[in-house]
């Protein structure tokens, strides 16, 4: 039995292709949901759209502080893993659910595969960095989305466990892009698609205000499926009405993946602080303004595809606005291609089989 441990939006998106490929290959598997994300449009919608079966169990560990959520997940997981005794657990990305899965499984001596291993922002104040480092170092096999991630793992002495498989989100993107209405329709108004949820950009009122000021200065409609965390923070700081009053700012509820791909595929630019969305921008053909100065997807940054900026620094904002002013859709043949060929899931299964971690 293979157990997938997931809990939030990007993890459901990463799980889908691997689950389907393992199913095709005849493996027995189940899903444990930590409950970190729990709204219908942050969780259920992805299971429905991506054809993933309902989790066997939901640990209802969402909300609370980092420690509370991580601890609650660990306590719930320990019993579930003791009951199920899987031959392998598969963990995804860099969230508190990933961290809880890594620590719990490692201490029960259950082998761990980590999907999306190796990205580093080189800043331990970033909560996801802590989760990634611990998970990579506790895992038995590591699947890297790109060569930069492999180099990071090699520097940490983990290269012998690592495989470059490409980005599994590209597998999902390709399968859904077929269903989403693709490309820019001549009748469509130009849009910037925005997502905004990282702790660094929501924990401070002034930071949030500076992001709203930037949105105001973009000479284009900005469509923003607003993460519940960001909505709650805007409300708490008394900024929600101000945000809703911005003429070019269209705040919508979080959307399912089909609608998200449809939006990205018609965007002239993407404004985000999401690790996943900033990388997907290269699949969708819209360059990306990244609202943090962390080390993300270094190849895309070097190519000028992702432009990082500090919303609280006027000079940095001015540069960001210059980037936005010339951003336009990029034809498929001109998009950068650093993240594999859309067959990451197959490569992962091959590596798991060859490594003796799964076998029929
Ligand atoms: C988490 C991950 C982050 C990832 C993001 C994907 C960590 C440390 N952070 O951040 O790495 O990029 O998921 O979206 O694990 N909330 C709801 N409904 C929901 C989910 C969340 O209302 O369905 C609200 C709750 O008030 C919750 C807050 O959002 O306390 C933050 O949620 P949480 O899962 O802690 O962090 P994310 O910002 O979603
Ligand atoms: N996404 C989505 N609906 C939304 C916002 C994002 O389907 O309303 C998708 C997005 O395309 C990407 C994933 O969710 O595939 C990224 O999740 P998020 O930004 O929450 O997390 P991160 O990548 O920062 O960990």
CSV table of C-alpha atoms and ligand atoms in Angstrom, one decimal:
chain,number,residue,atom,x,y,z
A,1,UNK,CA,0.0,0.0,0.0
A,2,UNK,CA,1.2,3.5,-0.9
A,3,UNK,CA,-0.1,6.4,1.1
A,4,UNK,CA,-0.2,9.9,-0.2
A,5,UNK,CA,-0.3,12.6,2.4
A,6,UNK,CA,-1.8,15.9,1.2
A,7,UNK,CA,-3.6,18.8,2.8
A,8,UNK,CA,-3.6,21.9,0.6
A,9,UNK,CA,-4.4,23.2,-2.8
A,10,UNK,CA,-1.1,22.9,-4.6
A,11,UNK,CA,-0.7,19.3,-3.2
A,12,UNK,CA,-4.0,18.1,-4.7
A,13,UNK,CA,-2.7,19.5,-8.0
A,14,UNK,CA,0.6,17.7,-7.6
A,15,UNK,CA,-1.1,14.4,-6.4
A,16,UNK,CA,-3.4,13.9,-9.4
A,17,UNK,CA,-1.0,12.7,-12.1
A,18,UNK,CA,1.0,10.5,-9.8
A,19,UNK,CA,-2.2,8.9,-8.4
A,20,UNK,CA,-3.5,8.2,-11.9
A,21,UNK,CA,-0.2,6.7,-13.1
A,22,UNK,CA,0.2,4.5,-10.1
A,23,UNK,CA,-3.4,3.4,-10.6
A,24,UNK,CA,-2.7,2.5,-14.3
A,25,UNK,CA,0.3,0.5,-13.1
A,26,UNK,CA,-1.9,-1.4,-10.7
A,27,UNK,CA,-0.6,-0.2,-7.3
A,28,UNK,CA,-2.8,-0.1,-4.2
A,29,UNK,CA,-2.9,3.4,-2.8
A,30,UNK,CA,-4.8,5.6,-0.4
A,31,UNK,CA,-4.9,9.3,0.5
A,32,UNK,CA,-4.7,10.9,3.9
A,33,UNK,CA,-5.9,14.6,4.0
A,34,UNK,CA,-4.5,16.7,6.8
A,35,UNK,CA,-7.4,19.1,6.5
A,36,UNK,CA,-5.0,22.1,6.3
A,37,UNK,CA,-7.2,23.5,3.5
A,38,UNK,CA,-10.9,22.8,4.1
A,39,UNK,CA,-13.1,25.3,2.1
A,40,UNK,CA,-14.9,23.6,-0.8
A,41,UNK,CA,-13.1,25.8,-3.3
A,42,UNK,CA,-9.7,25.2,-1.6
A,43,UNK,CA,-10.0,21.4,-1.5
A,44,UNK,CA,-13.1,19.4,-2.8
A,45,UNK,CA,-13.1,21.2,-6.1
A,46,UNK,CA,-9.6,19.8,-7.0
A,47,UNK,CA,-10.6,16.2,-6.1
A,48,UNK,CA,-13.7,16.5,-8.4
A,49,UNK,CA,-12.0,18.3,-11.3
A,50,UNK,CA,-8.8,16.2,-11.3
A,51,UNK,CA,-10.6,12.9,-10.8
A,52,UNK,CA,-8.9,12.0,-7.5
A,53,UNK,CA,-10.9,9.7,-5.2
A,54,UNK,CA,-11.9,11.1,-1.8
A,55,UNK,CA,-9.3,10.8,0.9
A,56,UNK,CA,-9.8,7.8,3.2
A,57,UNK,CA,-9.4,10.0,6.2
A,58,UNK,CA,-9.4,13.7,6.9
A,59,UNK,CA,-7.4,14.8,10.1
A,60,UNK,CA,-9.2,18.1,10.3
A,61,UNK,CA,-6.0,19.8,11.3
A,62,UNK,CA,-6.6,23.2,9.5
A,63,UNK,CA,-6.3,26.6,11.1
A,64,UNK,CA,-4.2,27.7,14.1
A,65,UNK,CA,-0.5,28.5,14.3
A,66,UNK,CA,2.3,26.6,12.5
A,67,UNK,CA,3.0,24.5,15.6
A,68,UNK,CA,-0.6,23.8,16.3
A,69,UNK,CA,-1.4,22.7,12.8
A,70,UNK,CA,1.8,20.6,12.4
A,71,UNK,CA,1.4,19.0,15.8
A,72,UNK,CA,-2.3,18.1,15.2
A,73,UNK,CA,-1.4,16.6,11.8
A,74,UNK,CA,1.4,14.6,13.3
A,75,UNK,CA,-0.7,13.2,16.1
A,76,UNK,CA,-3.5,12.1,13.7
A,77,UNK,CA,-1.1,10.8,11.1
A,78,UNK,CA,0.8,8.6,13.6
A,79,UNK,CA,-2.2,6.5,14.4
A,80,UNK,CA,-3.4,6.3,10.7
A,81,UNK,CA,0.1,5.2,9.6
A,82,UNK,CA,0.4,2.7,12.4
A,83,UNK,CA,-3.0,1.2,11.4
A,84,UNK,CA,-2.3,1.1,7.7
A,85,UNK,CA,1.5,0.3,7.7
A,86,UNK,CA,2.1,1.6,4.1
A,87,UNK,CA,5.2,0.4,2.3
A,88,UNK,CA,5.8,4.0,1.2
A,89,UNK,CA,4.5,7.5,1.9
A,90,UNK,CA,4.5,10.2,-0.8
A,91,UNK,CA,4.8,13.8,0.3
A,92,UNK,CA,4.4,16.9,-1.8
A,93,UNK,CA,5.9,20.4,-1.8
A,94,UNK,CA,6.8,22.4,1.3
A,95,UNK,CA,3.8,23.0,3.5
A,96,UNK,CA,3.1,22.2,7.2
A,97,UNK,CA,1.4,19.0,6.0
A,98,UNK,CA,4.6,17.9,4.2
A,99,UNK,CA,6.7,18.6,7.3
A,100,UNK,CA,4.3,16.7,9.6
A,101,UNK,CA,4.2,13.8,7.2
A,102,UNK,CA,8.0,13.7,7.0
A,103,UNK,CA,8.7,13.7,10.7
A,104,UNK,CA,5.9,11.2,11.5
A,105,UNK,CA,6.7,8.7,8.8
A,106,UNK,CA,10.5,8.9,9.4
A,107,UNK,CA,10.0,8.0,13.1
A,108,UNK,CA,7.8,5.1,12.2
A,109,UNK,CA,10.6,4.0,9.8
A,110,UNK,CA,8.3,4.2,6.7
A,111,UNK,CA,10.2,5.1,3.5
A,112,UNK,CA,9.4,8.5,2.2
A,113,UNK,CA,9.3,9.9,-1.4
A,114,UNK,CA,9.3,13.6,-1.7
A,115,UNK,CA,7.8,15.2,-4.8
A,116,UNK,CA,9.1,18.7,-5.6
A,117,UNK,CA,12.3,18.2,-3.6
A,118,UNK,CA,15.3,20.7,-3.8
A,119,UNK,CA,14.0,24.2,-4.3
A,120,UNK,CA,15.6,26.6,-1.8
A,121,UNK,CA,15.0,30.3,-1.2
A,122,UNK,CA,18.0,30.5,1.1
A,123,UNK,CA,16.1,32.2,3.9
A,124,UNK,CA,15.1,30.3,7.0
A,125,UNK,CA,12.6,33.1,7.9
A,126,UNK,CA,10.5,31.7,5.1
A,127,UNK,CA,8.3,29.0,6.7
A,128,UNK,CA,8.3,26.8,3.5
A,129,UNK,CA,12.1,26.7,3.5
A,130,UNK,CA,12.1,25.1,6.9
A,131,UNK,CA,9.6,22.5,5.8
A,132,UNK,CA,11.5,21.7,2.6
A,133,UNK,CA,14.9,21.3,4.3
A,134,UNK,CA,13.5,18.9,6.9
A,135,UNK,CA,11.5,16.9,4.5
A,136,UNK,CA,14.3,16.5,2.0
A,137,UNK,CA,16.7,15.4,4.7
A,138,UNK,CA,14.2,12.8,6.0
A,139,UNK,CA,13.3,11.3,2.6
A,140,UNK,CA,14.5,8.2,1.0
A,141,UNK,CA,14.0,9.3,-2.6
A,142,UNK,CA,13.8,12.9,-3.9
A,143,UNK,CA,12.1,14.1,-7.1
A,144,UNK,CA,13.4,17.4,-8.4
A,145,UNK,CA,11.4,19.6,-10.7
A,146,UNK,CA,14.5,21.1,-12.3
A,147,UNK,CA,18.3,21.1,-12.5
A,148,UNK,CA,18.7,23.9,-10.0
A,149,UNK,CA,16.8,21.8,-7.3
A,150,UNK,CA,19.2,18.9,-8.0
A,151,UNK,CA,22.2,21.2,-7.6
A,152,UNK,CA,20.8,22.4,-4.2
A,153,UNK,CA,20.4,18.8,-3.0
A,154,UNK,CA,23.9,17.9,-4.2
A,155,UNK,CA,25.3,20.7,-2.2
A,156,UNK,CA,23.5,19.4,0.9
A,157,UNK,CA,24.9,15.8,0.3
A,158,UNK,CA,21.5,14.5,-1.0
A,159,UNK,CA,22.4,14.1,-4.7
A,160,UNK,CA,22.5,10.3,-4.5
A,161,UNK,CA,18.8,10.2,-3.5
A,162,UNK,CA,17.7,12.6,-6.1
A,163,UNK,CA,16.2,12.3,-9.6
A,164,UNK,CA,15.3,15.1,-12.0
A,165,UNK,CA,11.8,14.2,-13.1
A,166,UNK,CA,10.5,17.5,-14.2
A,167,UNK,CA,7.6,19.4,-12.6
A,168,UNK,CA,4.6,17.2,-11.9
A,169,UNK,CA,2.5,20.4,-12.0
A,170,UNK,CA,3.3,20.5,-15.7
A,171,UNK,CA,1.7,17.1,-16.1
A,172,UNK,CA,-1.4,18.5,-14.5
A,173,UNK,CA,-1.3,21.7,-16.4
A,174,UNK,CA,-1.1,19.9,-19.7
A,175,UNK,CA,-4.0,17.5,-18.9
A,176,UNK,CA,-6.2,20.4,-17.9
A,177,UNK,CA,-5.2,22.9,-20.6
A,178,UNK,CA,-7.0,20.6,-23.0
A,179,UNK,CA,-10.2,21.2,-21.1
A,180,UNK,CA,-9.7,24.9,-20.3
A,181,UNK,CA,-10.5,27.4,-23.0
A,182,UNK,CA,-7.0,28.2,-24.2
A,183,UNK,CA,-5.2,31.2,-25.6
A,184,UNK,CA,-6.2,34.8,-25.9
A,185,UNK,CA,-9.6,35.3,-27.5
A,186,UNK,CA,-9.7,38.5,-29.6
A,187,UNK,CA,-12.8,39.5,-27.8
A,188,UNK,CA,-11.3,39.1,-24.3
A,189,UNK,CA,-10.3,42.2,-22.4
A,190,UNK,CA,-6.6,42.2,-21.4
A,191,UNK,CA,-6.1,41.0,-17.9
A,192,UNK,CA,-3.4,40.6,-15.3
A,193,UNK,CA,-4.1,37.5,-13.1
A,194,UNK,CA,-3.1,37.9,-9.5
A,195,UNK,CA,-2.7,35.5,-6.6
A,196,UNK,CA,-1.6,36.7,-3.1
A,197,UNK,CA,-1.3,34.6,0.0
A,198,UNK,CA,2.2,34.2,1.4
A,199,UNK,CA,2.8,34.9,5.1
A,200,UNK,CA,5.5,37.6,4.2
A,201,UNK,CA,2.8,39.5,2.2
A,202,UNK,CA,-0.1,39.2,4.6
A,203,UNK,CA,1.3,39.5,8.1
A,204,UNK,CA,1.7,43.2,8.0
A,205,UNK,CA,-0.8,46.0,7.3
A,206,UNK,CA,1.7,48.3,5.6
A,207,UNK,CA,2.9,45.6,3.3
A,208,UNK,CA,-0.7,44.8,2.3
A,209,UNK,CA,-1.4,48.5,1.6
A,210,UNK,CA,1.7,48.8,-0.6
A,211,UNK,CA,0.5,45.8,-2.7
A,212,UNK,CA,-2.9,47.5,-3.1
A,213,UNK,CA,-1.2,50.7,-4.2
A,214,UNK,CA,0.7,48.7,-6.8
A,215,UNK,CA,-2.5,47.1,-8.1
A,216,UNK,CA,-4.0,50.6,-8.5
A,217,UNK,CA,-1.1,51.7,-10.6
A,218,UNK,CA,-1.3,48.8,-13.1
A,219,UNK,CA,-3.0,50.1,-16.2
A,220,UNK,CA,-5.0,47.0,-16.7
A,221,UNK,CA,-7.8,45.0,-15.2
A,222,UNK,CA,-6.4,42.8,-12.4
A,223,UNK,CA,-8.4,39.6,-11.7
A,224,UNK,CA,-7.6,38.1,-8.3
A,225,UNK,CA,-9.0,34.8,-7.0
A,226,UNK,CA,-8.4,35.8,-3.4
A,227,UNK,CA,-7.0,33.2,-1.0
A,228,UNK,CA,-9.1,33.0,2.2
A,229,UNK,CA,-6.1,33.9,4.3
A,230,UNK,CA,-5.6,37.2,2.4
A,231,UNK,CA,-9.3,38.0,2.6
A,232,UNK,CA,-9.2,37.5,6.4
A,233,UNK,CA,-6.1,39.6,6.8
A,234,UNK,CA,-7.5,42.5,4.6
A,235,UNK,CA,-10.6,42.4,6.7
A,236,UNK,CA,-8.7,42.4,10.0
A,237,UNK,CA,-6.6,45.4,8.9
A,238,UNK,CA,-9.8,47.2,7.7
A,239,UNK,CA,-8.5,47.1,4.1
A,240,UNK,CA,-11.1,44.9,2.4
A,241,UNK,CA,-13.4,47.8,1.4
A,242,UNK,CA,-10.4,49.8,0.2
A,243,UNK,CA,-9.4,46.8,-2.0
A,244,UNK,CA,-12.9,46.3,-3.3
A,245,UNK,CA,-13.1,50.0,-4.3
A,246,UNK,CA,-10.1,49.9,-6.6
A,247,UNK,CA,-11.6,50.4,-10.0
A,248,UNK,CA,-9.3,48.0,-12.0
A,249,UNK,CA,-9.3,45.3,-9.3
A,250,UNK,CA,-11.7,42.4,-9.6
A,251,UNK,CA,-11.6,40.2,-6.5
A,252,UNK,CA,-13.2,36.8,-6.9
A,253,UNK,CA,-13.4,33.7,-4.8
A,254,UNK,CA,-10.6,31.1,-5.2
A,255,UNK,CA,-11.3,29.2,-8.4
A,256,UNK,CA,-10.9,25.6,-9.4
A,257,UNK,CA,-7.9,24.5,-11.5
A,258,UNK,CA,-9.8,24.5,-14.8
A,259,UNK,CA,-10.8,28.1,-14.4
A,260,UNK,CA,-7.4,29.0,-13.1
A,261,UNK,CA,-5.7,27.6,-16.2
A,262,UNK,CA,-8.3,29.4,-18.3
A,263,UNK,CA,-7.4,32.7,-16.6
A,264,UNK,CA,-3.7,32.2,-16.8
A,265,UNK,CA,-3.9,31.2,-20.5
A,266,UNK,CA,-5.5,34.6,-21.4
A,267,UNK,CA,-3.4,36.7,-19.0
A,268,UNK,CA,-1.0,39.3,-20.4
A,269,UNK,CA,0.9,39.0,-17.1
A,270,UNK,CA,0.8,37.2,-13.8
A,271,UNK,CA,1.3,39.0,-10.5
A,272,UNK,CA,1.8,36.6,-7.6
A,273,UNK,CA,3.7,35.5,-4.6
A,274,UNK,CA,2.9,31.8,-5.2
A,275,UNK,CA,5.7,29.4,-5.9
A,276,UNK,CA,3.4,27.2,-8.1
A,277,UNK,CA,1.8,30.1,-10.0
A,278,UNK,CA,5.1,31.8,-10.7
A,279,UNK,CA,6.4,28.6,-12.4
A,280,UNK,CA,3.1,27.9,-14.2
A,281,UNK,CA,3.3,31.3,-15.7
A,282,UNK,CA,5.9,29.9,-18.1
A,283,UNK,CA,3.5,27.1,-19.2
A,284,UNK,CA,0.7,29.6,-19.7
A,285,UNK,CA,2.8,32.1,-21.7
A,286,UNK,CA,2.4,35.1,-19.4
A,287,UNK,CA,5.5,36.7,-17.7
A,288,UNK,CA,5.5,37.0,-14.0
A,289,UNK,CA,5.9,39.8,-11.5
A,290,UNK,CA,6.8,38.1,-8.2
A,291,UNK,CA,6.0,40.0,-5.0
A,292,UNK,CA,8.9,38.7,-2.9
A,293,UNK,CA,12.6,39.0,-3.2
A,294,UNK,CA,13.3,35.4,-2.4
A,295,UNK,CA,15.3,33.0,-4.6
A,296,UNK,CA,12.5,31.4,-6.7
A,297,UNK,CA,12.8,29.5,-10.0
A,298,UNK,CA,16.3,30.8,-10.7
A,299,UNK,CA,16.3,29.9,-14.4
A,300,UNK,CA,13.1,31.9,-15.0
A,301,UNK,CA,14.5,34.9,-13.0
A,302,UNK,CA,17.8,34.8,-15.0
A,303,UNK,CA,15.9,34.8,-18.3
A,304,UNK,CA,13.9,37.8,-17.2
A,305,UNK,CA,10.6,35.8,-17.2
A,306,UNK,CA,10.1,36.3,-13.5
A,307,UNK,CA,10.8,39.7,-12.2
A,308,UNK,CA,11.1,39.9,-8.4
A,309,UNK,CA,10.3,43.1,-6.6
A,310,UNK,CA,9.7,44.6,-3.2
A,311,UNK,CA,6.3,46.2,-3.0
A,312,UNK,CA,7.5,48.5,-0.1
A,313,UNK,CA,10.4,50.0,-2.1
A,314,UNK,CA,9.5,52.8,-4.4
A,315,UNK,CA,12.4,52.2,-6.8
A,316,UNK,CA,11.6,48.5,-7.0
A,317,UNK,CA,7.9,49.3,-7.6
A,318,UNK,CA,8.8,51.7,-10.4
A,319,UNK,CA,10.9,48.9,-12.1
A,320,UNK,CA,8.0,46.5,-11.6
A,321,UNK,CA,5.6,48.9,-13.3
A,322,UNK,CA,8.1,49.2,-16.3
A,323,UNK,CA,8.1,45.4,-16.5
A,324,UNK,CA,4.3,45.3,-16.4
A,325,UNK,CA,3.9,48.1,-19.0
A,326,UNK,CA,5.6,46.0,-21.7
A,327,UNK,CA,4.4,42.5,-20.7
A,328,UNK,CA,2.4,40.7,-23.4
A,329,UNK,CA,1.5,37.2,-24.1
A,330,UNK,CA,4.3,35.0,-25.3
A,331,UNK,CA,3.9,32.4,-28.1
A,332,UNK,CA,4.3,28.7,-27.1
A,333,UNK,CA,7.6,28.3,-29.1
A,334,UNK,CA,9.1,31.3,-27.2
A,335,UNK,CA,8.3,30.1,-23.7
A,336,UNK,CA,11.1,28.9,-21.5
A,337,UNK,CA,11.2,25.1,-20.8
A,338,UNK,CA,13.0,24.2,-17.7
A,339,UNK,CA,10.6,21.9,-16.0
A,340,UNK,CA,10.4,18.7,-17.9
A,341,UNK,CA,8.2,17.2,-20.6
A,342,UNK,CA,4.9,16.7,-18.8
A,343,UNK,CA,5.7,13.0,-17.9
A,344,UNK,CA,7.1,13.5,-14.4
A,345,UNK,CA,4.7,11.0,-12.9
A,346,UNK,CA,5.9,8.2,-15.1
A,347,UNK,CA,9.6,9.0,-14.3
A,348,UNK,CA,8.8,9.0,-10.6
A,349,UNK,CA,7.3,5.5,-10.8
A,350,UNK,CA,10.2,4.2,-12.8
A,351,UNK,CA,12.6,5.5,-10.2
A,352,UNK,CA,10.6,4.1,-7.3
A,353,UNK,CA,10.5,0.7,-8.9
A,354,UNK,CA,14.2,0.7,-9.8
A,355,UNK,CA,15.0,1.8,-6.3
A,356,UNK,CA,13.0,-1.1,-4.9
A,357,UNK,CA,10.7,1.3,-3.0
A,358,UNK,CA,7.6,-0.1,-4.6
A,359,UNK,CA,7.0,-3.4,-6.4
A,360,UNK,CA,4.0,-5.5,-7.3
B,1,LIG,C1,-0.3,27.1,3.0
B,1,LIG,C2,1.2,26.8,3.0
B,1,LIG,C3,1.9,27.5,1.8
B,1,LIG,C4,1.2,27.2,0.5
B,1,LIG,C5,-0.3,27.5,0.6
B,1,LIG,C6,-1.0,27.1,-0.6
B,1,LIG,C7,2.3,26.4,5.1
B,1,LIG,C8,3.2,26.9,6.1
B,1,LIG,N1,1.8,27.2,4.2
B,1,LIG,O1,-0.4,28.5,3.2
B,1,LIG,O2,3.2,27.0,1.8
B,1,LIG,O3,1.8,28.1,-0.4
B,1,LIG,O4,-0.8,26.8,1.7
B,1,LIG,O5,-2.2,27.7,-0.8
B,1,LIG,O6,1.9,25.2,5.2
B,1,LIG,N2,-8.1,29.3,5.4
B,1,LIG,C9,-9.4,29.2,5.2
B,1,LIG,N3,-9.9,28.2,4.4
B,1,LIG,C10,-9.1,27.2,3.9
B,1,LIG,C11,-7.7,27.3,4.1
B,1,LIG,C12,-7.2,28.3,4.8
B,1,LIG,O7,-10.2,30.0,5.7
B,1,LIG,O8,-9.6,26.3,3.2
B,1,LIG,C13,-7.5,30.4,6.2
B,1,LIG,C14,-7.5,30.0,7.7
B,1,LIG,O9,-7.8,31.2,8.4
B,1,LIG,C15,-6.1,29.7,7.9
B,1,LIG,C16,-5.4,30.6,6.9
B,1,LIG,O10,-6.2,30.7,5.8
B,1,LIG,O11,-5.7,29.8,9.2
B,1,LIG,C17,-4.0,30.2,6.5
B,1,LIG,O12,-4.0,28.8,6.0
B,1,LIG,P1,-2.7,27.9,6.1
B,1,LIG,O13,-3.0,26.6,5.5
B,1,LIG,O14,-2.1,28.0,7.4
B,1,LIG,O15,-1.7,28.8,5.2
B,1,LIG,P2,-1.8,29.1,3.6
B,1,LIG,O16,-1.6,30.6,3.5
B,1,LIG,O17,-2.9,28.5,3.0
B,2,LIG,N1,-4.7,27.9,-8.1
B,2,LIG,C1,-6.0,27.5,-8.4
B,2,LIG,N2,-7.0,28.4,-8.0
B,2,LIG,C2,-6.8,29.6,-7.4
B,2,LIG,C3,-5.4,30.0,-7.2
B,2,LIG,C4,-4.4,29.1,-7.5
B,2,LIG,O1,-6.3,26.5,-8.9
B,2,LIG,O2,-7.7,30.3,-7.2
B,2,LIG,C5,-3.7,26.9,-8.4
B,2,LIG,C6,-2.5,27.5,-9.2
B,2,LIG,O3,-2.7,27.5,-10.5
B,2,LIG,C7,-1.4,26.5,-8.8
B,2,LIG,C8,-1.7,26.2,-7.3
B,2,LIG,O4,-3.1,26.5,-7.2
B,2,LIG,O5,-1.5,25.3,-9.5
B,2,LIG,C9,-0.8,27.0,-6.5
B,2,LIG,O6,-1.3,27.1,-5.2
B,2,LIG,P1,-0.9,28.2,-4.2
B,2,LIG,O7,-0.6,29.4,-4.9
B,2,LIG,O8,-2.0,28.2,-3.2
B,2,LIG,O9,0.3,27.6,-3.5
B,2,LIG,P2,1.9,27.7,-3.7
B,2,LIG,O10,2.2,27.2,-5.0
B,2,LIG,O11,2.3,29.0,-3.4
B,2,LIG,O12,2.4,26.7,-2.6
